[in-house]
Short mmCIF file of C-alpha atoms in Angstrom, two decimals:
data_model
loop_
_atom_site.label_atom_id
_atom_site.label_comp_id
_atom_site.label_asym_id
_atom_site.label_seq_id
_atom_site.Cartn_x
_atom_site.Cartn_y
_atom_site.Cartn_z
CA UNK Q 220 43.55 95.35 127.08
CA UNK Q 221 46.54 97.20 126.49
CA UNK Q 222 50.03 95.76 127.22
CA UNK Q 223 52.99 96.97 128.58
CA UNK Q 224 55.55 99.77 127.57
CA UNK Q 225 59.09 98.96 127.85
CA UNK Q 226 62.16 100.78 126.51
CA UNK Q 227 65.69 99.11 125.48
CA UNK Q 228 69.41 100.74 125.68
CA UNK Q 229 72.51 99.46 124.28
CA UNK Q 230 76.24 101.03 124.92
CA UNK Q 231 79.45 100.16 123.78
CA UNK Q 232 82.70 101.46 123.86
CA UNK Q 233 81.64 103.10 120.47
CA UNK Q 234 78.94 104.67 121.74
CA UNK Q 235 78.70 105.42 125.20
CA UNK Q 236 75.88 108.13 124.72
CA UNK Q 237 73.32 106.36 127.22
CA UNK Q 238 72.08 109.52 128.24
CA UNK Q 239 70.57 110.34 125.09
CA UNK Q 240 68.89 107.01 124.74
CA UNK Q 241 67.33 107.58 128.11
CA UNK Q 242 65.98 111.17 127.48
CA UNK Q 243 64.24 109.61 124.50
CA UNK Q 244 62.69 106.66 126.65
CA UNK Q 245 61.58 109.73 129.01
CA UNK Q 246 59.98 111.47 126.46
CA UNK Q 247 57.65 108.44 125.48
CA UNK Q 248 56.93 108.65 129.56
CA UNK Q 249 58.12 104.38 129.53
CA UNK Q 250 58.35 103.75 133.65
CA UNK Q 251 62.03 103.85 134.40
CA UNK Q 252 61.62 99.91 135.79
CA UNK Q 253 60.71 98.88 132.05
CA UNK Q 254 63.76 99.90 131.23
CA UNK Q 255 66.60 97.62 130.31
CA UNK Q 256 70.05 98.53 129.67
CA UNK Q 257 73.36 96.75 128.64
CA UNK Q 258 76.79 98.52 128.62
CA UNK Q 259 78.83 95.91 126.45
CA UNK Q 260 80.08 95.49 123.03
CA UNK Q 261 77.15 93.81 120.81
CA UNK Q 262 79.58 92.01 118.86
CA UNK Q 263 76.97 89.11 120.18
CA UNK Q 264 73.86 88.68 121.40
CA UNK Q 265 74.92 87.26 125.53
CA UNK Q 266 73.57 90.34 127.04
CA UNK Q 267 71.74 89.50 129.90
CA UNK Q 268 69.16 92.42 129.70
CA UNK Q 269 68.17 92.06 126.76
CA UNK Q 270 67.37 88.49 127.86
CA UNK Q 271 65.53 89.59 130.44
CA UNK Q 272 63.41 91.74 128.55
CA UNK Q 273 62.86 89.22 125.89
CA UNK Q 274 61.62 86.90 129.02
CA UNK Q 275 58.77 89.55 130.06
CA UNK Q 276 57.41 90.21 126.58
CA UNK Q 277 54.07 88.67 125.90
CA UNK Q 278 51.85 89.53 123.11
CA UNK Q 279 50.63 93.26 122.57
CA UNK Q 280 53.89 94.86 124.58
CA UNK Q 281 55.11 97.78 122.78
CA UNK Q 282 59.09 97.77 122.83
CA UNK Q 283 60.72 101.04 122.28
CA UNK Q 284 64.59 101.71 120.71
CA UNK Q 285 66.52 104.39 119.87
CA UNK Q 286 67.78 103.00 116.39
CA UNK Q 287 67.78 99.91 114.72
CA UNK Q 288 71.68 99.21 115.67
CA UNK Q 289 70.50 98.69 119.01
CA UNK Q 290 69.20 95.44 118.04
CA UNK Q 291 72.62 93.76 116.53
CA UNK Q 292 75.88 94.57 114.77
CA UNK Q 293 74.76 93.39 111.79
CA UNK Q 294 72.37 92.73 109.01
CA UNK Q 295 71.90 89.12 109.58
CA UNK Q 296 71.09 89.51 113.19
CA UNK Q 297 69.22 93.04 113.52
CA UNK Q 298 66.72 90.89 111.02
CA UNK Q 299 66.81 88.03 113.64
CA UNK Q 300 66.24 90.03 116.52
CA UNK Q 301 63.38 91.99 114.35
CA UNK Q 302 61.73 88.64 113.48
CA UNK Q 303 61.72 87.18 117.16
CA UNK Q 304 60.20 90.19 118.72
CA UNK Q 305 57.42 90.86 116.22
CA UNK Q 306 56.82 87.06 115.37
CA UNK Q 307 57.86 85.04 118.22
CA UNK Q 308 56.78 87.19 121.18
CA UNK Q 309 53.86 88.75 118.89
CA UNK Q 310 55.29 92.39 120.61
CA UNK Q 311 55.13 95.93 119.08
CA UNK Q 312 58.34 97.32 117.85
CA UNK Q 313 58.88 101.10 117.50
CA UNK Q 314 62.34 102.66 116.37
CA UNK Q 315 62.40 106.04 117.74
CA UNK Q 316 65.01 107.70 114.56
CA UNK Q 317 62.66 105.87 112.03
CA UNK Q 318 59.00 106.38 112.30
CA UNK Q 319 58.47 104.22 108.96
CA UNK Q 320 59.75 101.44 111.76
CA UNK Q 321 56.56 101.17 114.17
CA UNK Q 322 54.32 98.14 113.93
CA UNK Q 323 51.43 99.92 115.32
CA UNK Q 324 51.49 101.62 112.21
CA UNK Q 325 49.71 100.48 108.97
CA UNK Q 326 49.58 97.00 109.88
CA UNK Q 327 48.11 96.13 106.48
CA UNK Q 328 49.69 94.37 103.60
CA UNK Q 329 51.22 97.52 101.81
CA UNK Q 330 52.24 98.53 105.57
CA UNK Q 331 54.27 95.39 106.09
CA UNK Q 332 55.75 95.75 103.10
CA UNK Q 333 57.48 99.39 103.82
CA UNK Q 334 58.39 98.49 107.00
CA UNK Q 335 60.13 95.48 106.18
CA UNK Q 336 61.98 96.96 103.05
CA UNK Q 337 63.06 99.76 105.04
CA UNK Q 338 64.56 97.64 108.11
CA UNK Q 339 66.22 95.92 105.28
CA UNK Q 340 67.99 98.94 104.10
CA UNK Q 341 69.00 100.21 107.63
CA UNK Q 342 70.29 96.87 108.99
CA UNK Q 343 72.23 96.90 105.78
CA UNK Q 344 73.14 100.59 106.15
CA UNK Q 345 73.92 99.81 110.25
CA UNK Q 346 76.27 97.23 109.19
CA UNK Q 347 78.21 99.08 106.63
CA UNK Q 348 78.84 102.08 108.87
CA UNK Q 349 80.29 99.88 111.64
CA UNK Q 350 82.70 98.41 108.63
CA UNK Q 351 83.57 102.08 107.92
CA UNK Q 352 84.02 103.03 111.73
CA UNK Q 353 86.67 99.84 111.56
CA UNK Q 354 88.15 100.71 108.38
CA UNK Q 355 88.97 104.39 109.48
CA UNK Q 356 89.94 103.37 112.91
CA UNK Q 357 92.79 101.02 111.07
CA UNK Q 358 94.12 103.57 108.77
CA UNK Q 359 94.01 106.09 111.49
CA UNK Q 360 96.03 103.54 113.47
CA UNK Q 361 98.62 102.72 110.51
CA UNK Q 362 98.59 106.25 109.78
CA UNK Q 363 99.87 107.43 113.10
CA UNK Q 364 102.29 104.21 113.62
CA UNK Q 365 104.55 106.07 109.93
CA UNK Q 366 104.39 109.19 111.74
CA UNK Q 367 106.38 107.39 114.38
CA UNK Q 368 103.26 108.35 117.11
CA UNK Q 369 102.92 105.64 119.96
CA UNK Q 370 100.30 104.45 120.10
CA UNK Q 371 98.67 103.32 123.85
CA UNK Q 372 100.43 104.04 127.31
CA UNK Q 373 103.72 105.36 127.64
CA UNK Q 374 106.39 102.85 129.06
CA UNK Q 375 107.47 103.07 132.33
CA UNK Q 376 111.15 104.12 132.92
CA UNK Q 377 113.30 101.47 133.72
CA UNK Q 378 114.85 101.18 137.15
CA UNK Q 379 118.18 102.41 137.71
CA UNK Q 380 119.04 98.39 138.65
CA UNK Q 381 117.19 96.63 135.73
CA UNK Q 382 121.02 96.43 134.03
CA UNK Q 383 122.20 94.65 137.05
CA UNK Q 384 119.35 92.67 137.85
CA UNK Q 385 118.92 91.31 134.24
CA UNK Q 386 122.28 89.78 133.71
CA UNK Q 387 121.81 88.34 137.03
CA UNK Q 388 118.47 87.09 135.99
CA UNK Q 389 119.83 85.68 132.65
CA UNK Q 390 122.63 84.00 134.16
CA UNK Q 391 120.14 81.88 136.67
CA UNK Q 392 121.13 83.67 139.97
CA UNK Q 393 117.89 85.04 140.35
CA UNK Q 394 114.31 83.83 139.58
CA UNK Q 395 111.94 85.55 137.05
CA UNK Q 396 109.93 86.00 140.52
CA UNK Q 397 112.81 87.92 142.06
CA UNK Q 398 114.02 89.54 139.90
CA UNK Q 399 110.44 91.26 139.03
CA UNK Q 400 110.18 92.38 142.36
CA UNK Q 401 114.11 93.55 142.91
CA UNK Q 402 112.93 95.92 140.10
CA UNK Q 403 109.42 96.82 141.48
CA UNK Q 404 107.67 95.14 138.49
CA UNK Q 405 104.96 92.41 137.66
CA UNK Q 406 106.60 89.93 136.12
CA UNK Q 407 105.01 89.73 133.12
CA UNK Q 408 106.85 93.71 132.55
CA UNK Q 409 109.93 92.48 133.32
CA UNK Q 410 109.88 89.93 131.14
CA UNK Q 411 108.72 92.08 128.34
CA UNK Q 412 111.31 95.01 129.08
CA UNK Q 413 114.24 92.03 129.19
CA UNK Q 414 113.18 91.18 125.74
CA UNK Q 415 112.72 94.68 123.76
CA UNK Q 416 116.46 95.41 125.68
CA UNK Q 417 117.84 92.69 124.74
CA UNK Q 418 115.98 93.07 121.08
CA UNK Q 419 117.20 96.63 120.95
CA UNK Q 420 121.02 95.69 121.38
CA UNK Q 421 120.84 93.01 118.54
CA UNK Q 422 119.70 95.98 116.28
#
């Protein structure tokens, strides 16, 4: 008796290309109810459908993914994840971009072997590309911070009464509460604009 077919997606605010994930679960005809799909950084593994779908497995599913990064962030755990869904749950595997990665497949010693050296090498590989994607992110960042670009929203302009309204705040006539909302800001801003003001005329 056959088991089921189910397919797993993963986005993050790296990759947000769900679309193409599910085109490729199409393709392999998996019923779109078997298909489970978490839109949050896998920086860890709290994602609650993948939990469910690790909850329905039984022995002689077939589990379908895109690529092997859509198991973990890194070596250590894409190995983890690997080893509970083949060993544990006694489930199929198949990674769609790697057809050396299918269980189904050669399921003899010499089988096992390739397909374990090979998720080896692409956890490793998975993991060192996400260290590049950081690396060139931060020099990209430092990069445009000595051009003198800034860098996330643009400040508000300050009300024509924040002057006023911050002396009177500093000298205790008003209330950080008050004040705030004499200048049609959360407090929090105001707070923060007082302090690069009076940070800018120290300079």
């Amino acid at each position: 008796m056959e088991g089921n077919i189910y397919g797993y997606i993963r986005v993050s605010g790296v990759d947000q290309n769900e679309e193409r994930q599910r085109i490729a679960m199409s393709d392999r005809e998996i019923p779109a109810r078997n298909i489970y799909v978490d839109k949050q950084s896998g920086k860890d593994f709290d994602r609650p459908q993948y939990k469910r779908l690790l909850k329905r497995l039984r022995p002689g599913d077939l589990l379908y993914i895109k690529s092997i990064d859509r198991l973990g962030r890194n070596y250590k755990e894409i190995q983890e994840q690997w080893r509970i869904l083949t060993k544990e749950k006694e489930a199929d595997l198949c990674v769609m971009d790697m057809p050396l990665l299918d269980t189904r497949v050669a399921k003899d010693l010499i089988g096992t072997f390739i397909a374990d050296l090979v998720l080896q090498v692409l956890s490793f590989a998975a993991e060192n590309e996400r260290d590049a994607i950081r690396q060139r992110q931060a020099e990209g960042i430092a990069a445009a911070k000595a051009r003198g670009v800034q860098l996330g929203r643009p400040r508000r302009e300050l009300p024509e009464n924040f002057e006023r309204i911050r002396k009177e705040w500093r000298g205790k006539r008003l209330t950080l509460h008050s004040a705030a909302q004499a200048c049609g800001m959360p407090e929090t801003t105001f707070y923060n604009a007082v302090v690069r003001a009076e940070k800018k005329e120290k300079e």
